[in-house]
């Protein structure tokens, strides 16, 4: 116990021995008050508790975790916090697990599966009770390690493909298909798609598929997909540059669907500066339904994704698994919705 | 060691015993390869490493932490992630500490010092190597516990008052004073201030002081400060409602300084809907310099605060302390800047 106490070595406040001395009991009794209070008589328990309070003693949970096998820690890996959509997921997750008395441990992978893999290795050394991942694309080693390790794992943001364990999200293919279809219905005919890199990100790949399928169904030609390499650096300026590049390559483009609201808003601002009429000369659509799209003028047509709900649902599914019994539900499709605003509202062309 | 291994109890993958069996060594040898590899002969070390790799064995860091006293964990408490400004601070902190091989543990206090206090108690049970807090307002118990515990603690977002240990931020009083002064210079005379609640938040109190001082220096009357009770729920609609309330109370108000860009943007959108001319009928200013203020039309005049830099600096100051030697620098004022945009640009009245 002396070692487990952490004690005086790094100045972690008063030690268990000091509590024992003040309460005139043995260290074993102090330890028992912490771990099996029902086995200590009420008088003694009260004396020990007062001593702890008086000294400001903080028990060491590491020692308890080694014995019980549960750390009370839920780990989560998201690409970045610079994109507020992942902050929403984390808040949803945090709300649910903190109500259950569990704590959150966060890592940022910068959209890189190799970084994610090394984070998974490092995280598992801390023995979290469960893990939330972003997306379905992970290195083979990551998948193997997690399958082998056996703690509950939930993947988020997509529902296609086979999960490592559980998943909650929506169909990115269907969402991009629906948005492209709305642009067609609004009268646009030369519709471009500005996408993120699909390396390490199945969402980009599936959105591209949805875009292409919708145009094919409408009998319209697809334009070359413009891929921006952004890593975790998602700024409006990147959308503004993409607008210029797409218009140079396809001068008669009449609508651009961006894979992120932030890019779309950058394009709207660039159009305003250059005197390009949105939505009449060019329609603009985004993805995610961020607040920024409600604020820009013209307001942004976009895909609403259930970010906070994904985090909350992920939390509930992990808790259900932790509270025993393999839940029947290992996949949850939360859907999406198309938000029609001013930036792509045009009379039929 | 068997207990420390976490082993087979909760399905944490292969055990140390299985690694030992495959490598034809004792568990003690496996343990030595993990903790004192230089004491194991290279042949044996290689055999054990191959066995670990083959089985997908993940060492248990909890056991190591108990022995060494260092967990490699930096804890951070922020009010919420729904406000992207705190996400920026966390990203800055995370960038710095992850380069140093440390991990981040995050809690959300919802702007409540009582919640923060219980989180501090819970966090310390995990024995983090250091802690970052938001703001300087904490319960007396929180301050006592942290002083007693003795790990490096850094408070952020303000530099007035005495820190528990170290602090990095800027002067909220000076920032609000400077912004109010700019509104006066722009020709506004009936300037209102919309503030958050100052309970558990010295930033609100200090900004109010700065606003009042600037008006007094200009010989202008202060208007009643309008306080919005938002907790962690910071939405544009709250700013829109505040605009209406302030104009009802003070019909000749000609400028409103909001304590958050999000409120200010909500007010700008409400003005647009109601046909109120910004900046000529009413000037609007915000605080934080969020992207949303660059996107709204008219663009938002605001105070730029060094959010990412605070996180990075906090990380560097904690690392300096952890790497031994009490740093000479325990307070850092990173300053702020006033960003003049369209929403408060008016010819002298």
XYZ file of C-alpha atoms in Angstrom:
698
model
C 0.000 0.000 0.000
C 2.828 2.392 0.779
C 3.903 2.359 -2.837
C 0.360 2.468 -4.116
C -0.266 5.541 -2.038
C 1.994 7.664 -4.234
C 2.775 9.284 -0.921
C 5.387 11.893 -0.343
C 7.570 11.163 -3.363
C 6.306 13.888 -5.687
C 4.674 16.143 -3.152
C 1.170 14.777 -3.684
C -0.127 16.261 -0.460
C -0.499 14.337 2.800
C 0.112 10.585 2.855
C -2.088 7.774 4.049
C 0.317 7.348 6.978
C -0.356 10.906 8.133
C -4.108 10.304 7.960
C -3.673 7.105 9.977
C -1.588 8.900 12.609
C -4.090 11.742 13.005
C -7.011 9.307 13.289
C -5.035 6.992 15.584
C -5.631 3.957 13.380
C -3.436 1.760 11.185
C -2.857 2.485 7.502
C -4.765 -0.726 6.787
C -7.842 0.808 8.409
C -7.515 3.977 6.317
C -7.236 1.827 3.226
C -10.330 -0.125 4.250
C -12.321 3.094 4.762
C -11.472 3.994 1.174
C -12.238 0.665 -0.451
C -14.675 -1.234 1.798
C -16.200 1.412 4.094
C -19.051 -0.919 5.051
C -16.518 -3.162 6.814
C -15.323 -0.401 9.158
C -17.310 0.540 12.259
C -19.076 3.912 11.934
C -17.132 5.640 14.749
C -13.755 4.761 13.240
C -14.971 5.587 9.753
C -16.023 9.031 10.910
C -12.680 9.634 12.650
C -10.747 8.631 9.518
C -12.973 10.751 7.259
C -12.458 13.802 9.481
C -8.703 13.280 9.383
C -8.761 13.056 5.572
C -10.832 16.208 5.300
C -8.655 18.078 7.772
C -5.423 17.123 5.997
C -6.836 17.487 2.484
C -5.937 13.881 1.678
C -6.629 12.806 -1.926
C -6.838 9.030 -2.435
C -4.837 7.526 -5.289
C -7.169 5.985 -7.823
C -4.357 4.243 -9.706
C -3.937 1.727 -6.908
C -7.669 1.016 -6.865
C -7.725 0.622 -10.653
C -5.006 -2.009 -10.540
C -7.054 -4.066 -8.119
C -10.498 -3.634 -9.666
C -9.464 -3.682 -13.323
C -11.724 -0.671 -14.044
C -10.219 2.785 -14.468
C -13.421 4.805 -14.944
C -11.769 6.299 -18.009
C -13.374 6.592 -21.455
C -10.901 7.482 -24.202
C -11.834 9.329 -27.390
C -9.820 10.082 -30.523
C -10.997 12.914 -32.782
C -9.099 14.452 -35.724
C -8.967 17.986 -34.292
C -10.808 20.460 -32.094
C -10.191 23.288 -34.575
C -13.287 22.030 -36.346
C -16.150 22.687 -33.934
C -18.113 19.701 -35.218
C -15.813 17.327 -33.312
C -16.096 19.488 -30.196
C -19.861 18.917 -30.419
C -19.354 15.147 -30.536
C -17.042 15.283 -27.506
C -19.481 17.430 -25.530
C -22.261 14.946 -26.250
C -20.072 12.045 -25.154
C -18.834 13.924 -22.092
C -22.377 14.822 -20.980
C -23.409 11.177 -20.937
C -20.331 9.581 -19.404
C -19.852 12.238 -16.730
C -23.422 11.633 -15.545
C -22.343 8.019 -15.101
C -19.301 9.108 -13.063
C -16.757 8.296 -15.771
C -13.987 10.568 -17.026
C -12.925 11.533 -20.535
C -9.473 11.177 -22.027
C -9.007 12.899 -25.413
C -6.435 12.610 -28.214
C -6.209 14.424 -31.549
C -5.116 12.453 -34.608
C -4.900 15.256 -37.227
C -6.835 13.004 -39.657
C -3.876 10.581 -39.811
C -4.338 6.841 -39.322
C -0.653 6.372 -38.423
C -0.946 8.984 -35.669
C -4.181 7.332 -34.557
C -2.476 3.941 -34.363
C 0.285 5.205 -32.095
C -2.335 6.973 -29.962
C -4.338 3.768 -29.633
C -1.229 1.930 -28.426
C -0.478 4.674 -25.923
C -4.104 4.987 -24.758
C -4.478 1.260 -24.119
C -1.513 1.390 -21.753
C -3.775 3.514 -19.541
C -6.389 0.757 -19.592
C -9.485 2.810 -20.499
C -12.776 1.028 -19.928
C -13.921 1.885 -23.467
C -12.895 3.846 -26.566
C -14.621 6.131 -29.090
C -13.049 6.548 -32.538
C -13.840 8.971 -35.369
C -14.668 7.363 -38.705
C -14.293 3.788 -39.879
C -10.863 4.044 -41.500
C -8.089 2.786 -39.230
C -4.807 0.980 -39.834
C -4.986 -2.803 -39.900
C -2.768 -2.879 -36.808
C -5.186 -0.556 -34.962
C -8.119 -2.831 -35.764
C -6.189 -5.949 -34.736
C -4.997 -4.453 -31.465
C -8.492 -3.297 -30.538
C -10.193 -6.581 -31.463
C -7.566 -8.378 -29.417
C -7.836 -6.048 -26.444
C -11.526 -6.658 -26.046
C -12.791 -3.409 -24.476
C -15.944 -1.846 -25.981
C -15.057 0.311 -29.009
C -17.434 2.587 -30.868
C -16.738 4.114 -34.264
C -18.615 7.259 -35.262
C -19.579 9.332 -38.347
C -20.453 6.536 -40.751
C -22.488 3.353 -40.795
C -21.277 1.575 -43.926
C -18.752 -1.274 -43.626
C -18.038 -3.612 -40.746
C -17.237 -2.009 -37.379
C -14.471 -3.195 -35.072
C -17.176 -3.514 -32.440
C -20.025 -0.947 -32.537
C -20.761 2.117 -34.639
C -23.041 5.139 -34.678
C -23.387 7.669 -37.470
C -25.202 8.327 -40.704
C -24.665 7.555 -44.381
C -22.264 10.068 -45.926
C -23.022 8.614 -49.348
C -26.764 9.186 -48.935
C -26.195 12.675 -47.509
C -24.056 13.800 -50.470
C -26.506 12.123 -52.842
C -29.435 14.013 -51.308
C -27.640 17.379 -51.345
C -26.576 16.968 -54.978
C -30.154 15.970 -55.840
C -31.448 19.176 -54.227
C -29.064 21.252 -56.349
C -30.393 19.504 -59.466
C -33.983 20.173 -58.360
C -33.097 23.841 -57.794
C -32.198 24.054 -61.491
C -28.397 23.815 -61.397
C -26.858 21.763 -64.218
C -23.065 22.159 -63.987
C -22.519 21.041 -60.412
C -18.987 20.674 -59.013
C -17.925 18.933 -55.799
C -15.048 20.145 -53.617
C -13.910 17.297 -51.409
C -11.318 16.606 -48.717
C -8.658 13.984 -49.231
C -10.069 10.472 -48.935
C -6.812 9.046 -47.583
C -7.610 7.796 -44.098
C -11.153 9.100 -44.381
C -13.970 6.983 -45.767
C -16.364 9.926 -45.420
C -14.707 11.805 -48.285
C -14.795 8.711 -50.489
C -18.457 7.972 -49.734
C -19.523 11.589 -50.275
C -17.831 11.553 -53.685
C -19.763 8.376 -54.546
C -23.029 10.017 -53.523
C -22.312 13.104 -55.634
C -21.460 11.026 -58.720
C -24.483 8.756 -58.334
C -26.917 11.669 -58.030
C -25.602 13.322 -61.192
C -25.727 10.062 -63.101
C -29.341 9.507 -62.050
C -30.176 13.025 -63.238
C -28.453 12.376 -66.568
C -25.991 15.196 -65.891
C -22.229 15.043 -66.483
C -19.994 14.954 -63.420
C -17.228 17.547 -63.237
C -13.718 16.592 -62.069
C -13.803 16.402 -58.256
C -11.612 19.122 -56.761
C -9.688 17.735 -53.775
C -8.265 20.126 -51.192
C -5.441 18.847 -49.001
C -6.183 20.423 -45.683
C -5.095 18.026 -42.925
C -6.558 19.572 -39.813
C -6.296 23.098 -41.177
C -9.861 23.871 -42.207
C -10.141 27.570 -43.066
C -12.508 29.659 -45.226
C -9.573 30.783 -47.408
C -9.193 27.224 -48.681
C -12.786 27.355 -49.947
C -12.155 30.724 -51.586
C -9.155 29.302 -53.450
C -11.125 26.218 -54.488
C -13.864 28.453 -55.932
C -11.319 30.192 -58.155
C -9.708 26.918 -59.248
C -13.034 25.283 -60.092
C -14.217 28.302 -62.113
C -10.948 28.345 -64.044
C -11.238 24.667 -64.879
C -14.984 24.785 -65.627
C -15.984 28.348 -66.549
C -19.677 27.458 -66.918
C -19.932 25.804 -63.469
C -23.236 26.954 -61.922
C -23.119 25.310 -58.476
C -20.439 24.074 -56.067
C -21.083 21.600 -53.278
C -18.374 21.830 -50.598
C -17.590 18.997 -48.184
C -17.442 21.506 -45.310
C -19.454 24.602 -44.360
C -16.214 26.397 -43.592
C -15.010 26.039 -47.183
C -18.479 26.963 -48.503
C -18.584 30.124 -46.396
C -15.127 31.092 -47.665
C -16.449 30.712 -51.220
C -19.504 32.872 -50.457
C -17.282 35.623 -49.052
C -15.029 35.418 -52.133
C -18.080 35.686 -54.409
C -19.242 38.755 -52.509
C -15.828 40.391 -52.928
C -15.730 39.586 -56.632
C -19.330 40.606 -57.284
C -20.444 37.096 -58.240
C -24.168 36.619 -57.575
C -24.921 33.776 -55.154
C -27.285 31.914 -55.753
C -28.096 33.131 -59.283
C -24.729 33.008 -61.031
C -23.475 30.236 -58.801
C -25.183 28.138 -56.147
C -23.213 27.141 -53.040
C -23.875 24.260 -50.650
C -21.956 23.034 -47.620
C -21.831 20.141 -45.183
C -22.180 19.938 -41.346
C -24.637 22.766 -40.552
C -22.288 24.935 -38.506
C -23.449 28.213 -36.973
C -21.243 30.087 -39.424
C -23.593 29.043 -42.251
C -26.588 30.650 -40.553
C -24.677 33.885 -40.139
C -23.173 34.392 -43.587
C -25.143 36.298 -46.216
C -26.633 34.728 -48.275
C -27.289 32.027 -45.674
C -25.852 28.619 -46.506
C -27.706 25.573 -47.819
C -26.142 22.567 -46.136
C -26.400 19.036 -44.737
C -27.205 18.841 -41.045
C -25.252 16.047 -39.356
C -26.180 14.817 -35.861
C -22.861 15.653 -34.167
C -23.908 16.087 -30.529
C -26.364 13.205 -30.872
C -23.588 10.932 -32.171
C -21.501 11.723 -29.105
C -24.423 11.142 -26.745
C -25.469 7.936 -28.469
C -21.877 6.678 -28.466
C -21.779 7.313 -24.717
C -25.029 5.435 -24.132
C -23.944 2.473 -26.245
C -20.596 2.215 -24.440
C -22.297 2.474 -21.032
C -24.838 -0.187 -21.979
C -21.986 -2.508 -22.876
C -20.026 -1.681 -19.713
C -23.017 -2.236 -17.473
C -22.959 -5.855 -18.546
C -24.647 -7.821 -21.244
C -23.870 -7.520 -24.907
C -26.374 -5.004 -26.220
C -28.384 -6.112 -29.217
C -27.745 -2.784 -30.872
C -24.253 -2.497 -32.272
C -25.090 -0.189 -35.187
C -27.084 3.010 -35.079
C -27.925 5.147 -38.097
C -28.994 8.573 -36.825
C -29.718 10.036 -40.257
C -29.096 13.561 -41.546
C -31.198 16.367 -42.980
C -30.921 18.814 -45.854
C -31.166 22.472 -44.795
C -32.307 24.647 -47.693
C -31.268 28.280 -47.276
C -30.527 31.206 -49.584
C -27.203 30.173 -51.137
C -28.724 27.561 -53.465
C -32.263 28.820 -53.942
C -32.727 29.538 -57.606
C -35.722 29.426 -59.884
C -35.582 26.490 -62.295
C -32.977 27.335 -64.951
C 3.105 -8.117 -10.854
C 0.260 -10.485 -11.683
C -2.227 -8.035 -10.284
C -0.476 -5.064 -11.793
C -0.674 -6.685 -15.172
C -4.438 -6.200 -15.367
C -4.226 -9.543 -17.088
C -7.139 -11.649 -18.129
C -9.709 -10.197 -15.737
C -11.429 -7.775 -18.108
C -10.311 -9.207 -21.414
C -7.397 -6.781 -21.862
C -5.757 -8.927 -24.513
C -2.905 -11.341 -23.830
C -1.311 -11.455 -20.381
C 2.283 -11.101 -19.340
C 2.224 -14.822 -18.504
C 1.347 -15.676 -22.101
C 4.202 -13.507 -23.365
C 6.565 -15.234 -20.929
C 5.409 -18.688 -22.046
C 5.835 -17.901 -25.745
C 9.312 -16.442 -25.164
C 10.272 -19.282 -22.792
C 11.241 -16.881 -20.003
C 9.813 -16.024 -16.580
C 7.255 -13.252 -16.050
C 9.958 -11.431 -14.096
C 12.068 -11.293 -17.253
C 9.162 -9.900 -19.286
C 8.632 -7.278 -16.619
C 12.331 -6.391 -16.706
C 12.252 -5.992 -20.499
C 9.465 -3.448 -20.014
C 11.007 -1.435 -17.196
C 14.782 -1.958 -17.288
C 15.541 -3.277 -20.793
C 19.234 -2.439 -20.411
C 19.484 -5.124 -17.710
C 18.305 -7.922 -20.018
C 20.673 -9.567 -22.489
C 19.956 -8.583 -26.114
C 19.032 -12.106 -27.296
C 16.413 -12.539 -24.571
C 15.161 -9.000 -25.049
C 14.623 -9.672 -28.737
C 12.792 -12.939 -28.018
C 10.478 -11.225 -25.515
C 9.830 -8.292 -27.865
C 8.915 -10.651 -30.706
C 6.522 -12.512 -28.422
C 4.858 -9.222 -27.379
C 4.489 -8.131 -30.989
C 3.153 -11.503 -32.088
C 0.564 -11.635 -29.298
C -0.336 -7.940 -29.481
C 0.580 -7.454 -25.826
C -0.098 -3.947 -24.435
C 1.825 -3.104 -21.250
C -0.138 -1.638 -18.344
C 1.040 1.868 -17.618
C -0.866 2.087 -14.325
C 1.572 -0.285 -12.665
C 4.534 1.745 -13.910
C 2.931 4.988 -12.721
C 2.548 3.653 -9.204
C 6.243 2.911 -9.051
C 7.596 6.017 -10.758
C 5.124 8.539 -9.359
C 4.672 10.116 -12.826
C 1.576 9.369 -14.881
C 2.425 11.347 -18.028
C -1.018 12.893 -17.732
C -1.792 16.623 -17.949
C -5.315 17.510 -16.812
C -7.257 20.530 -18.057
C -10.588 21.992 -16.941
C -12.439 24.285 -19.350
C -16.017 25.588 -18.997
C -17.321 24.032 -22.228
C -16.329 22.994 -25.732
C -19.514 24.493 -27.194
C -17.595 27.764 -27.248
C -14.823 27.247 -29.785
C -12.491 29.626 -27.959
C -11.827 26.976 -25.291
C -11.273 24.358 -27.983
C -8.515 26.634 -29.314
C -6.872 26.757 -25.886
C -7.016 22.971 -25.575
C -5.557 22.468 -29.049
C -2.671 24.775 -28.177
C -2.036 22.906 -24.933
C -2.387 19.522 -26.623
C 0.079 20.441 -29.391
C 2.780 21.266 -26.867
C 2.313 18.446 -24.377
C 1.865 15.734 -26.996
C 5.204 16.729 -28.538
C 6.652 16.079 -25.089
C 5.012 12.635 -24.984
C 2.384 13.580 -22.404
C -1.346 12.932 -22.636
C -4.324 15.205 -22.080
C -7.215 14.607 -19.732
C -10.143 17.052 -20.116
C -13.110 18.014 -17.937
C -15.902 20.533 -18.546
C -17.080 22.665 -15.628
C -20.052 24.492 -17.241
C -18.715 27.763 -15.727
C -19.484 26.485 -12.209
C -16.905 26.624 -9.425
C -18.712 23.914 -7.434
C -18.562 21.554 -10.418
C -14.923 22.524 -10.897
C -14.146 21.707 -7.269
C -15.579 18.212 -7.510
C -13.704 17.709 -10.787
C -10.441 18.785 -9.174
C -10.963 16.229 -6.394
C -11.723 13.518 -8.920
C -8.856 14.484 -11.243
C -6.264 14.454 -8.470
C -7.193 10.861 -7.683
C -5.711 10.068 -11.098
C -2.457 11.752 -10.074
C -1.913 14.027 -13.097
C 1.575 15.484 -13.370
C 0.138 18.995 -13.804
C -3.155 20.861 -14.194
C -4.469 23.724 -16.349
C -7.475 25.713 -15.101
C -9.649 28.308 -16.839
C -9.862 31.678 -15.113
C -8.762 32.748 -11.653
C -12.036 32.211 -9.790
C -12.104 28.917 -7.909
C -13.657 27.784 -4.635
C -11.514 28.240 -1.542
C -11.450 24.457 -1.127
C -10.153 24.050 -4.696
C -7.334 26.496 -4.056
C -6.442 24.845 -0.741
C -6.439 21.336 -2.185
C -4.237 22.371 -5.100
C -1.758 24.331 -2.977
C -1.558 21.338 -0.661
C -1.161 18.811 -3.450
C 1.865 20.544 -4.861
C 1.742 19.644 -8.576
C 2.292 22.491 -11.086
C -0.976 24.362 -11.721
C -1.514 27.023 -14.360
C -4.495 29.361 -14.479
C -5.419 30.958 -17.799
C -7.421 33.886 -19.264
C -6.497 36.598 -16.781
C -3.410 38.000 -15.116
C -4.814 40.111 -12.286
C -4.842 38.727 -8.736
C -2.635 36.119 -7.114
C -2.370 32.737 -8.854
C -2.472 29.400 -7.051
C 0.847 28.701 -8.752
C 1.342 30.121 -12.278
C -0.864 32.024 -14.708
C -0.977 33.038 -18.354
C -3.492 35.362 -19.962
C -4.215 38.998 -20.639
C -5.974 41.840 -18.845
C -9.729 41.623 -19.384
C -10.109 45.008 -17.725
C -7.684 46.652 -20.156
C -9.256 44.872 -23.125
C -12.779 46.084 -22.306
C -11.378 49.538 -21.539
C -9.663 49.684 -24.937
C -12.719 48.473 -26.860
C -15.013 50.963 -25.121
C -12.473 53.706 -25.839
C -12.536 52.806 -29.547
C -16.328 53.113 -29.600
C -16.020 56.574 -28.055
C -13.399 57.560 -30.647
C -15.709 56.299 -33.414
C -18.259 58.875 -32.265
C -20.661 56.771 -30.213
C -21.999 58.448 -27.062
C -24.673 56.161 -25.573
C -22.667 52.961 -25.221
C -24.178 49.912 -23.508
C -22.373 46.790 -22.297
C -23.906 43.304 -22.418
C -22.043 41.065 -20.001
C -22.101 37.471 -18.789
C -22.740 36.670 -15.159
C -19.733 37.474 -12.988
C -20.506 34.687 -10.516
C -17.557 32.314 -10.701
C -15.995 34.369 -13.468
C -13.615 37.236 -12.764
C -13.421 37.999 -16.484
C -16.974 39.345 -16.549
C -16.329 41.495 -13.477
C -13.074 42.904 -14.851
C -14.571 43.646 -18.266
C -17.383 45.569 -16.584
C -14.778 47.594 -14.674
C -12.944 48.386 -17.900
C -16.146 49.508 -19.623
C -17.128 51.788 -16.726
C -13.653 53.304 -16.414
C -13.428 54.139 -20.121
C -16.785 55.919 -20.100
C -15.880 57.841 -16.972
C -12.606 58.975 -18.541
C -14.526 60.140 -21.610
C -17.001 62.037 -19.432
C -19.860 59.899 -20.733
C -22.620 58.357 -18.608
C -22.570 54.600 -18.165
C -25.758 52.735 -19.006
C -27.051 49.940 -16.761
C -25.017 46.808 -17.563
C -27.242 44.162 -19.111
C -26.325 40.730 -17.721
C -27.318 37.606 -19.632
C -27.459 34.347 -17.693
C -26.180 31.837 -20.170
C -24.258 29.138 -18.298
C -22.552 27.212 -21.051
C -25.316 27.925 -23.540
C -23.820 30.661 -25.699
C -26.051 31.218 -28.731
C -26.643 34.142 -31.130
C -30.326 34.286 -30.103
C -29.282 35.433 -26.633
C -27.537 38.432 -28.208
C -30.608 39.186 -30.322
C -32.799 39.222 -27.210
C -30.304 41.414 -25.353
C -30.361 43.925 -28.227
C -34.133 44.252 -27.900
C -33.996 44.554 -24.108
C -31.262 47.208 -24.177
C -33.089 49.285 -26.798
C -36.280 49.118 -24.763
C -34.515 50.273 -21.627
C -32.402 52.917 -23.389
C -34.111 53.950 -26.650
C -31.294 56.332 -27.631
C -28.519 53.733 -27.202
C -26.139 54.141 -30.166
C -23.618 51.330 -29.554
C -23.583 47.967 -27.778
C -20.429 46.184 -26.692
C -21.070 42.458 -26.197
C -18.873 40.239 -24.012
C -18.908 37.559 -26.724
C -18.760 37.609 -30.531
C -21.550 35.058 -30.619
C -23.951 37.443 -28.866
C -22.742 40.348 -31.038
C -23.345 38.384 -34.234
C -26.846 37.494 -33.031
C -27.495 41.209 -32.515
C -26.219 42.051 -36.013
C -28.527 39.449 -37.559
C -31.466 40.816 -35.530
C -30.665 44.356 -36.722
C -30.594 43.142 -40.311
C -34.014 41.509 -39.900
C -35.480 44.628 -38.291
C -33.907 47.038 -40.766
C -31.719 48.723 -38.144
C -28.598 50.232 -39.747
C -25.343 48.856 -38.321
C -23.028 50.772 -37.780
C -24.878 54.076 -38.357
C -27.966 53.719 -36.176
C -26.215 51.397 -33.778
C -22.602 50.275 -33.497
C -21.866 46.690 -32.436
C -18.670 45.290 -30.923
C -17.813 41.814 -29.679
C -15.119 39.946 -27.775
C -12.881 36.942 -28.695
C -12.356 37.387 -32.462
C -14.118 34.225 -33.609
C -14.344 33.310 -37.280
C -18.076 33.998 -37.172
C -17.309 37.721 -36.789
C -15.314 37.797 -40.022
C -18.160 36.147 -41.881
C -21.162 38.182 -40.732
C -22.142 41.300 -42.666
C -21.301 43.957 -41.606
C -18.107 42.350 -40.292
C -17.644 42.540 -36.535
C -15.387 44.905 -34.586
C -13.978 42.882 -31.709
C -11.199 42.149 -29.214
C -8.721 39.508 -30.327
C -7.699 37.260 -27.438
C -4.678 34.955 -27.698
C -6.549 31.661 -27.168
C -4.285 29.150 -28.922
C -1.221 30.995 -27.644
C -2.511 30.770 -24.054
C -2.846 27.013 -24.423
C 0.619 26.676 -25.941
C 2.219 28.940 -23.364
C 0.464 27.094 -20.541
C 1.908 23.856 -21.921
C 5.419 25.286 -22.106
C 5.252 26.707 -18.580
C 4.015 23.398 -17.144
C 6.707 21.457 -19.019
C 9.416 23.839 -17.826
C 8.296 23.231 -14.261
C 8.075 19.449 -14.735
C 11.517 19.249 -16.284
C 12.915 20.406 -12.977
C 13.795 23.744 -11.515
C 11.290 26.354 -10.508
C 10.977 28.611 -13.527
C 11.460 32.296 -12.891
C 8.398 33.045 -14.964
C 5.175 32.313 -13.141
C 3.062 35.022 -14.790
C 2.728 35.752 -18.467
C 0.651 38.543 -19.949
C 0.141 37.782 -23.644
C -1.849 40.930 -24.401
C -4.825 41.389 -26.734
C -5.624 43.491 -29.771
C -8.561 45.541 -30.995
C -9.850 44.496 -34.427
C -11.694 47.361 -36.110
C -14.160 46.159 -38.734
C -17.385 47.445 -40.269
C -19.856 47.018 -37.391
C -18.560 50.012 -35.403
C -17.062 52.231 -38.095
C -18.956 55.482 -38.038
C -17.993 59.008 -38.881
C -17.724 61.196 -35.784
C -21.288 61.896 -34.603
